[in-house]
mmCIF file of C-alpha atoms in Angstrom:
data_model
loop_
_atom_site.group_PDB
_atom_site.id
_atom_site.type_symbol
_atom_site.label_atom_id
_atom_site.label_comp_id
_atom_site.label_asym_id
_atom_site.label_seq_id
_atom_site.Cartn_x
_atom_site.Cartn_y
_atom_site.Cartn_z
ATOM 1 C CA MET A 1373 112.166 116.855 80.403
ATOM 2 C CA GLU A 1374 110.281 114.660 78.064
ATOM 3 C CA LEU A 1375 108.175 111.583 78.662
ATOM 4 C CA GLU A 1376 110.247 108.376 78.316
ATOM 5 C CA PRO A 1377 109.174 104.759 78.260
ATOM 6 C CA GLY A 1378 110.169 103.056 81.458
ATOM 7 C CA ARG A 1379 109.967 106.231 83.546
ATOM 8 C CA GLU A 1380 107.196 107.593 85.760
ATOM 9 C CA ALA A 1381 105.065 110.597 84.962
ATOM 10 C CA LEU A 1382 102.400 112.614 86.826
ATOM 11 C CA VAL A 1383 98.949 113.672 85.785
ATOM 12 C CA ARG A 1384 98.930 117.432 85.370
ATOM 13 C CA VAL A 1385 95.272 118.075 84.740
ATOM 14 C CA ALA A 1386 92.450 117.914 87.303
ATOM 15 C CA VAL A 1387 91.017 114.675 85.875
ATOM 16 C CA ALA A 1388 92.636 112.615 83.119
ATOM 17 C CA THR A 1389 90.509 109.936 81.396
ATOM 18 C CA LEU A 1390 92.252 106.555 80.731
ATOM 19 C CA TRP A 1391 91.297 105.273 77.299
ATOM 20 C CA THR A 1392 91.275 101.810 75.749
ATOM 21 C CA ASP A 1393 93.033 103.092 72.614
ATOM 22 C CA PRO A 1394 93.614 106.494 70.998
ATOM 23 C CA ALA A 1395 91.558 105.507 68.011
ATOM 24 C CA ALA A 1396 88.557 104.811 70.289
ATOM 25 C CA THR A 1397 88.018 108.450 71.273
ATOM 26 C CA ARG A 1398 84.992 110.224 69.794
ATOM 27 C CA PRO A 1399 84.240 113.878 68.822
ATOM 28 C CA VAL A 1400 82.224 114.166 72.040
ATOM 29 C CA ASP A 1401 85.323 113.313 74.059
ATOM 30 C CA ARG A 1402 87.204 116.522 73.058
ATOM 31 C CA PRO A 1403 86.709 118.288 76.439
ATOM 32 C CA ALA A 1404 88.139 115.276 78.254
ATOM 33 C CA LEU A 1405 91.226 115.337 76.051
ATOM 34 C CA ALA A 1406 91.944 119.038 76.509
ATOM 35 C CA VAL A 1407 94.417 120.831 78.728
ATOM 36 C CA PRO A 1408 93.041 121.733 81.169
ATOM 37 C CA SER A 1409 90.542 118.935 80.964
ATOM 38 C CA ASP A 1410 86.900 119.867 81.233
ATOM 39 C CA THR A 1411 85.351 116.712 82.752
ATOM 40 C CA ASP A 1412 82.089 118.357 83.741
ATOM 41 C CA GLY A 1413 81.663 119.740 80.255
ATOM 42 C CA TRP A 1414 82.464 116.368 78.726
ATOM 43 C CA ILE A 1415 79.900 114.468 80.796
ATOM 44 C CA THR A 1416 77.070 117.025 80.437
ATOM 45 C CA GLY A 1417 77.744 116.954 76.647
ATOM 46 C CA MET A 1418 77.165 113.177 76.370
ATOM 47 C CA ASP A 1419 73.830 111.369 76.177
ATOM 48 C CA ALA A 1420 73.103 108.315 78.354
ATOM 49 C CA ALA A 1421 74.432 105.831 75.716
ATOM 50 C CA GLN A 1422 77.668 107.759 75.251
ATOM 51 C CA ARG A 1423 78.284 107.784 79.025
ATOM 52 C CA VAL A 1424 78.538 103.976 79.038
ATOM 53 C CA GLY A 1425 80.686 103.656 75.881
ATOM 54 C CA ASP A 1426 83.443 100.986 76.092
ATOM 55 C CA CYS A 1427 86.188 103.376 75.145
ATOM 56 C CA VAL A 1428 86.856 104.522 78.767
ATOM 57 C CA LEU A 1429 88.699 102.383 81.297
ATOM 58 C CA SER A 1430 89.066 104.671 84.313
ATOM 59 C CA GLN A 1431 90.129 108.168 85.353
ATOM 60 C CA LEU A 1432 93.241 109.533 87.107
ATOM 61 C CA LEU A 1433 93.367 112.532 89.404
ATOM 62 C CA LEU A 1434 95.811 115.427 89.488
ATOM 63 C CA GLY A 1435 99.243 114.346 90.612
ATOM 64 C CA GLU A 1436 98.593 110.590 90.174
ATOM 65 C CA ARG A 1437 101.559 108.526 89.185
ATOM 66 C CA VAL A 1438 101.801 106.456 85.976
ATOM 67 C CA LEU A 1439 104.537 104.377 84.518
ATOM 68 C CA VAL A 1440 105.010 105.224 80.854
ATOM 69 C CA THR A 1441 105.383 102.167 78.646
ATOM 70 C CA ALA A 1442 105.259 103.705 75.166
ATOM 71 C CA VAL A 1443 105.012 107.207 73.559
ATOM 72 C CA LEU A 1444 103.445 107.664 70.139
ATOM 73 C CA PRO A 1445 104.319 110.580 67.826
ATOM 74 C CA GLY A 1446 100.628 111.570 67.651
ATOM 75 C CA GLY A 1447 100.588 112.808 71.206
ATOM 76 C CA TRP A 1448 99.603 109.668 73.149
ATOM 77 C CA ALA A 1449 101.329 107.717 75.914
ATOM 78 C CA GLU A 1450 100.585 104.131 76.786
ATOM 79 C CA VAL A 1451 100.709 104.014 80.632
ATOM 80 C CA VAL A 1452 100.140 101.885 83.686
ATOM 81 C CA ALA A 1453 98.222 103.732 86.434
ATOM 82 C CA VAL A 1454 100.285 102.394 89.334
ATOM 83 C CA GLU A 1455 98.035 103.763 92.029
ATOM 84 C CA GLN A 1456 94.995 101.867 90.792
ATOM 85 C CA ALA A 1457 95.536 98.155 91.424
ATOM 86 C CA ALA A 1458 94.138 95.917 88.616
ATOM 87 C CA PRO A 1459 95.818 92.502 89.102
ATOM 88 C CA ARG A 1460 93.583 90.799 86.612
ATOM 89 C CA ARG A 1461 94.706 93.260 83.930
ATOM 90 C CA ASP A 1462 98.305 94.038 84.825
ATOM 91 C CA PRO A 1463 100.160 93.327 88.135
ATOM 92 C CA ARG A 1464 101.714 96.817 88.042
ATOM 93 C CA GLY A 1465 98.467 98.750 87.847
ATOM 94 C CA TYR A 1466 95.679 99.761 85.473
ATOM 95 C CA PRO A 1467 96.916 99.887 81.833
ATOM 96 C CA GLY A 1468 95.541 102.265 79.160
ATOM 97 C CA TRP A 1469 96.260 105.355 77.145
ATOM 98 C CA LEU A 1470 96.535 109.145 78.073
ATOM 99 C CA PRO A 1471 97.233 112.193 75.991
ATOM 100 C CA THR A 1472 100.857 113.180 76.478
ATOM 101 C CA ALA A 1473 99.807 116.825 77.079
ATOM 102 C CA GLN A 1474 97.931 115.756 80.246
ATOM 103 C CA LEU A 1475 101.213 114.320 81.748
ATOM 104 C CA ALA A 1476 104.403 115.828 83.200
ATOM 105 C CA PRO A 1477 107.615 113.871 83.757
ATOM 106 C CA ALA A 1478 108.023 112.844 87.381
ATOM 107 C CA PRO A 1479 110.808 114.813 89.183
ATOM 108 C CA PRO A 1480 113.883 112.848 90.306
ATOM 109 C CA THR A 1481 113.493 110.853 93.454
ATOM 110 C CA ARG A 1482 113.949 113.029 96.565
ATOM 111 C CA ASP A 1483 117.155 112.731 98.384
ATOM 112 C CA ARG A 1484 116.209 111.134 101.748
ATOM 113 C CA ARG A 1485 119.052 113.022 103.414
ATOM 114 C CA ALA A 1486 117.025 116.197 102.915
ATOM 115 C CA GLY A 1487 114.290 114.774 105.181
ATOM 116 C CA ASP A 1488 110.914 113.315 104.364
ATOM 117 C CA PRO A 1489 108.460 115.610 102.426
ATOM 118 C CA PRO A 1490 105.525 116.950 104.395
ATOM 119 C CA ALA A 1491 102.398 114.768 104.393
ATOM 120 C CA PRO A 1492 100.106 115.540 101.511
ATOM 121 C CA LEU A 1493 96.821 117.288 101.820
ATOM 122 C CA VAL A 1494 93.766 115.646 100.328
ATOM 123 C CA VAL A 1495 90.842 117.443 98.656
ATOM 124 C CA ASP A 1496 87.731 116.977 100.851
ATOM 125 C CA ALA A 1497 85.415 119.041 98.753
ATOM 126 C CA VAL A 1498 83.547 117.289 95.831
ATOM 127 C CA SER A 1499 85.337 119.816 93.593
ATOM 128 C CA THR A 1500 87.558 122.865 94.099
ATOM 129 C CA ASP A 1501 89.541 125.293 91.981
ATOM 130 C CA LEU A 1502 93.290 126.049 92.408
ATOM 131 C CA CYS A 1503 94.218 129.690 92.003
ATOM 132 C CA ALA A 1504 97.360 131.507 90.912
ATOM 133 C CA ALA A 1505 97.436 133.461 94.174
ATOM 134 C CA PRO A 1506 95.315 133.570 97.383
ATOM 135 C CA GLY A 1507 91.878 134.573 96.121
ATOM 136 C CA GLY A 1508 93.322 135.259 92.656
ATOM 137 C CA PRO A 1509 92.281 134.045 89.227
ATOM 138 C CA VAL A 1510 91.509 130.316 88.809
ATOM 139 C CA ALA A 1511 94.555 128.548 87.281
ATOM 140 C CA LEU A 1512 93.295 124.940 87.451
ATOM 141 C CA PRO A 1513 89.562 124.368 87.805
ATOM 142 C CA GLY A 1514 87.661 121.208 88.851
ATOM 143 C CA VAL A 1515 90.138 119.478 91.094
ATOM 144 C CA VAL A 1516 88.166 116.756 92.737
ATOM 145 C CA LEU A 1517 87.564 114.788 95.954
ATOM 146 C CA GLY A 1518 90.420 112.467 96.879
ATOM 147 C CA THR A 1519 93.103 114.364 94.973
ATOM 148 C CA ARG A 1520 96.415 114.575 96.949
ATOM 149 C CA LEU A 1521 98.171 117.889 96.941
ATOM 150 C CA PRO A 1522 101.801 118.291 98.321
ATOM 151 C CA PRO A 1523 101.816 121.393 100.579
ATOM 152 C CA LEU A 1524 104.429 124.042 100.123
ATOM 153 C CA GLY A 1525 103.912 126.105 103.315
ATOM 154 C CA PRO A 1526 101.458 127.405 105.820
ATOM 155 C CA ALA A 1527 98.055 128.941 105.012
ATOM 156 C CA VAL A 1528 97.834 132.590 104.031
ATOM 157 C CA GLY A 1529 94.505 134.241 104.506
ATOM 158 C CA GLY A 1530 92.645 130.891 104.312
ATOM 159 C CA TRP A 1531 94.579 129.560 101.336
ATOM 160 C CA ARG A 1532 97.213 126.807 101.211
ATOM 161 C CA PRO A 1533 100.050 126.834 98.651
ATOM 162 C CA VAL A 1534 100.486 123.431 96.926
ATOM 163 C CA ARG A 1535 102.765 121.903 94.324
ATOM 164 C CA VAL A 1536 101.176 120.935 91.031
ATOM 165 C CA PRO A 1537 102.950 118.826 88.318
ATOM 166 C CA GLY A 1538 104.172 120.715 85.377
ATOM 167 C CA ARG A 1539 104.018 124.066 87.056
ATOM 168 C CA PRO A 1540 107.125 125.923 88.455
ATOM 169 C CA ASP A 1541 105.120 128.094 90.871
ATOM 170 C CA PRO A 1542 102.731 126.993 93.612
ATOM 171 C CA LEU A 1543 99.008 127.172 93.207
ATOM 172 C CA TRP A 1544 96.638 127.935 96.007
ATOM 173 C CA VAL A 1545 93.667 125.944 97.316
ATOM 174 C CA PRO A 1546 91.016 127.115 99.816
ATOM 175 C CA GLU A 1547 92.054 125.800 103.165
ATOM 176 C CA VAL A 1548 88.403 124.648 103.880
ATOM 177 C CA ASP A 1549 88.439 122.365 100.885
ATOM 178 C CA VAL A 1550 91.434 120.203 101.930
ATOM 179 C CA ALA A 1551 92.301 118.027 104.972
ATOM 180 C CA GLY A 1552 95.216 115.904 106.160
ATOM 181 C CA LEU A 1553 95.187 112.210 105.654
ATOM 182 C CA PRO A 1554 94.233 110.398 108.831
ATOM 183 C CA ALA A 1555 96.893 108.697 110.999
ATOM 184 C CA VAL A 1556 94.501 105.757 111.718
ATOM 185 C CA ALA A 1557 92.283 103.674 109.436
ATOM 186 C CA PRO A 1558 88.911 105.345 108.828
ATOM 187 C CA SER A 1559 85.675 103.876 110.123
ATOM 188 C CA ALA A 1560 83.158 102.401 107.674
ATOM 189 C CA ASP A 1561 80.825 105.198 108.699
ATOM 190 C CA ASP A 1562 83.401 107.774 107.678
ATOM 191 C CA VAL A 1563 83.774 106.145 104.242
ATOM 192 C CA LEU A 1564 80.049 105.794 103.775
ATOM 193 C CA ALA A 1565 79.558 109.500 104.616
ATOM 194 C CA VAL A 1566 82.042 110.515 101.896
ATOM 195 C CA ALA A 1567 80.242 108.226 99.349
ATOM 196 C CA ALA A 1568 76.913 109.682 100.295
ATOM 197 C CA ARG A 1569 78.128 113.201 99.354
ATOM 198 C CA LEU A 1570 78.245 111.894 95.751
ATOM 199 C CA ARG A 1571 74.496 111.035 95.722
ATOM 200 C CA ASP A 1572 72.866 112.070 92.450
ATOM 201 C CA VAL A 1573 76.231 112.276 90.651
ATOM 202 C CA ALA A 1574 75.841 111.018 87.058
ATOM 203 C CA TYR A 1575 76.783 107.406 86.227
ATOM 204 C CA VAL A 1576 79.688 107.296 83.800
ATOM 205 C CA TRP A 1577 81.454 104.055 82.840
ATOM 206 C CA GLY A 1578 85.021 104.422 84.144
ATOM 207 C CA GLY A 1579 84.262 107.611 86.000
ATOM 208 C CA LEU A 1580 86.091 108.467 89.202
ATOM 209 C CA SER A 1581 85.037 111.917 90.251
ATOM 210 C CA GLY A 1582 82.222 113.961 91.546
ATOM 211 C CA HIS A 1583 81.468 114.899 87.906
ATOM 212 C CA GLY A 1584 80.590 111.353 86.956
ATOM 213 C CA ILE A 1585 81.331 107.894 88.417
ATOM 214 C CA ASP A 1586 80.727 104.177 88.168
ATOM 215 C CA CYS A 1587 79.940 101.566 90.861
ATOM 216 C CA SER A 1588 83.542 100.405 91.642
ATOM 217 C CA GLY A 1589 84.813 103.993 91.172
ATOM 218 C CA LEU A 1590 82.491 105.120 93.981
ATOM 219 C CA VAL A 1591 83.922 102.484 96.326
ATOM 220 C CA HIS A 1592 87.495 103.154 95.311
ATOM 221 C CA LEU A 1593 87.182 106.924 95.655
ATOM 222 C CA ALA A 1594 85.418 106.898 98.973
ATOM 223 C CA TRP A 1595 88.311 104.784 100.510
ATOM 224 C CA ARG A 1596 90.947 106.705 98.598
ATOM 225 C CA ARG A 1597 89.814 109.888 100.298
ATOM 226 C CA PHE A 1598 91.333 108.411 103.499
ATOM 227 C CA GLY A 1599 94.471 107.047 101.873
ATOM 228 C CA VAL A 1600 93.226 103.432 101.613
ATOM 229 C CA PRO A 1601 94.133 102.023 98.153
ATOM 230 C CA LEU A 1602 91.427 99.542 97.143
ATOM 231 C CA PRO A 1603 91.710 98.100 93.658
ATOM 232 C CA ARG A 1604 89.768 99.886 90.841
ATOM 233 C CA ASP A 1605 87.426 97.129 89.578
ATOM 234 C CA ALA A 1606 84.678 95.355 91.517
ATOM 235 C CA ASP A 1607 85.980 91.845 91.006
ATOM 236 C CA ASP A 1608 89.363 92.849 92.320
ATOM 237 C CA GLN A 1609 87.724 94.688 95.207
ATOM 238 C CA ALA A 1610 85.958 91.463 96.211
ATOM 239 C CA ALA A 1611 89.249 89.554 95.999
ATOM 240 C CA VAL A 1612 90.998 91.761 98.643
ATOM 241 C CA THR A 1613 88.177 92.249 101.079
ATOM 242 C CA THR A 1614 86.833 89.791 103.723
ATOM 243 C CA PRO A 1615 83.500 87.934 103.259
ATOM 244 C CA VAL A 1616 80.914 88.545 105.875
ATOM 245 C CA PRO A 1617 78.261 85.883 106.822
ATOM 246 C CA ALA A 1618 74.816 86.609 105.457
ATOM 247 C CA GLY A 1619 72.838 88.774 107.802
ATOM 248 C CA GLU A 1620 75.928 90.116 109.600
ATOM 249 C CA GLU A 1621 76.758 92.956 107.213
ATOM 250 C CA ARG A 1622 77.003 96.493 108.623
ATOM 251 C CA PRO A 1623 76.743 99.973 107.009
ATOM 252 C CA GLY A 1624 79.880 100.646 105.048
ATOM 253 C CA ASP A 1625 80.397 96.976 104.051
ATOM 254 C CA LEU A 1626 80.248 96.085 100.339
ATOM 255 C CA TYR A 1627 77.559 94.082 98.498
ATOM 256 C CA PHE A 1628 78.831 92.268 95.356
ATOM 257 C CA PHE A 1629 76.710 91.032 92.517
ATOM 258 C CA ALA A 1630 77.169 88.439 89.698
ATOM 259 C CA ARG A 1631 74.916 86.607 87.251
ATOM 260 C CA PRO A 1632 74.949 82.824 87.328
ATOM 261 C CA GLY A 1633 78.155 81.471 85.857
ATOM 262 C CA ARG A 1634 79.681 84.934 85.367
ATOM 263 C CA GLY A 1635 82.073 87.139 87.224
ATOM 264 C CA ILE A 1636 81.240 90.028 89.548
ATOM 265 C CA HIS A 1637 79.764 92.884 87.719
ATOM 266 C CA HIS A 1638 78.470 95.333 90.340
ATOM 267 C CA VAL A 1639 79.306 96.629 93.806
ATOM 268 C CA GLY A 1640 77.531 98.875 96.315
ATOM 269 C CA LEU A 1641 77.977 100.103 99.897
ATOM 270 C CA VAL A 1642 75.688 98.714 102.517
ATOM 271 C CA THR A 1643 73.505 101.411 104.243
ATOM 272 C CA ALA A 1644 71.332 101.260 107.295
ATOM 273 C CA GLY A 1645 67.635 100.410 107.306
ATOM 274 C CA SER A 1646 65.247 97.498 107.337
ATOM 275 C CA GLY A 1647 66.165 94.757 104.779
ATOM 276 C CA PRO A 1648 69.183 94.974 102.503
ATOM 277 C CA ARG A 1649 69.888 98.478 101.312
ATOM 278 C CA MET A 1650 72.841 100.049 99.489
ATOM 279 C CA LEU A 1651 74.338 103.221 98.104
ATOM 280 C CA HIS A 1652 75.676 102.605 94.585
ATOM 281 C CA ALA A 1653 76.342 104.164 91.201
ATOM 282 C CA CYS A 1654 73.419 102.652 89.332
ATOM 283 C CA TYR A 1655 73.837 101.872 85.570
ATOM 284 C CA ARG A 1656 70.030 101.659 85.122
ATOM 285 C CA GLN A 1657 69.091 104.849 86.830
ATOM 286 C CA GLN A 1658 72.197 106.652 85.559
ATOM 287 C CA ARG A 1659 73.192 108.201 88.925
ATOM 288 C CA VAL A 1660 74.384 107.536 92.388
ATOM 289 C CA LEU A 1661 71.485 106.688 94.734
ATOM 290 C CA ALA A 1662 70.552 104.877 97.917
ATOM 291 C CA GLU A 1663 67.812 102.249 97.752
ATOM 292 C CA PRO A 1664 66.459 98.946 99.001
ATOM 293 C CA LEU A 1665 67.777 96.061 96.920
ATOM 294 C CA PRO A 1666 65.092 95.299 94.291
ATOM 295 C CA PRO A 1667 64.282 91.631 93.658
ATOM 296 C CA ASP A 1668 66.622 91.360 90.669
ATOM 297 C CA ARG A 1669 69.487 92.624 92.677
ATOM 298 C CA VAL A 1670 68.692 90.265 95.585
ATOM 299 C CA ALA A 1671 68.746 87.412 92.982
ATOM 300 C CA THR A 1672 72.275 88.331 91.848
ATOM 301 C CA LEU A 1673 73.706 89.173 95.260
ATOM 302 C CA VAL A 1674 76.684 86.866 95.814
ATOM 303 C CA GLY A 1675 77.843 88.204 99.164
ATOM 304 C CA ALA A 1676 78.865 90.979 101.538
ATOM 305 C CA HIS A 1677 82.479 91.860 102.178
ATOM 306 C CA ARG A 1678 84.263 94.057 104.755
ATOM 307 C CA VAL A 1679 87.314 96.223 103.966
#
């Protein structure tokens, strides 16, 4: 099967970077464009200025669905990331470009008469590797927190078989690195604990993994780990969450920031302590950190919201 405009496809690499335009990619981006993608190598190979370049929009995780809208002969597909809501950009999802080699055509819709598929597993480790056999050679490295993996059977010796797009045979994930999605909504403390595990991860504009992440990506990914689909961008996250009166915010709520007369440009998760504090992916310090709000952040704080 080939990719076709108007049909869905699935991400077949651990992390696929969503680009503004094929022509916007740089020589330093080659590891992110490869199959398999090398997100860690890509990020460590960039300097601070390159990590905030405007050529990256977001990132997609293994198995994530996209709607293909165009396919170019040069090996690029224009897509809509339908699992990352971005209503201010496209009501269908986040639009951008991916290398066609990082996608596999989605299989035909399952016949419901055959029964519902088993509930997916979700990666709970910051990063894990999928192997060709239990304890065997690594077949797909760097699969990240929040990735959903369809199970294909019970564990064998501490390994679970899972289905991976574009591969006819199952791959195997360490059972300790995955969990089931919860049957009830997570608590804010649960979500905050997941976000805290990404402390000191590098700030990368558009990043959405434990290799590198941005402010709204941290919020999106922490809730995504529990199956809650928050929008991708901070302004859209503010639009779908509930404002909290000043002084009544709790750990796990969200702080939003905007300069006078401009839209929301930053988001962080409220943490415990005296005075306003947050955990956030900080553009200035180039990493995820927890800190009291400095005066310039207090001056641009436009409110707290609750998911």
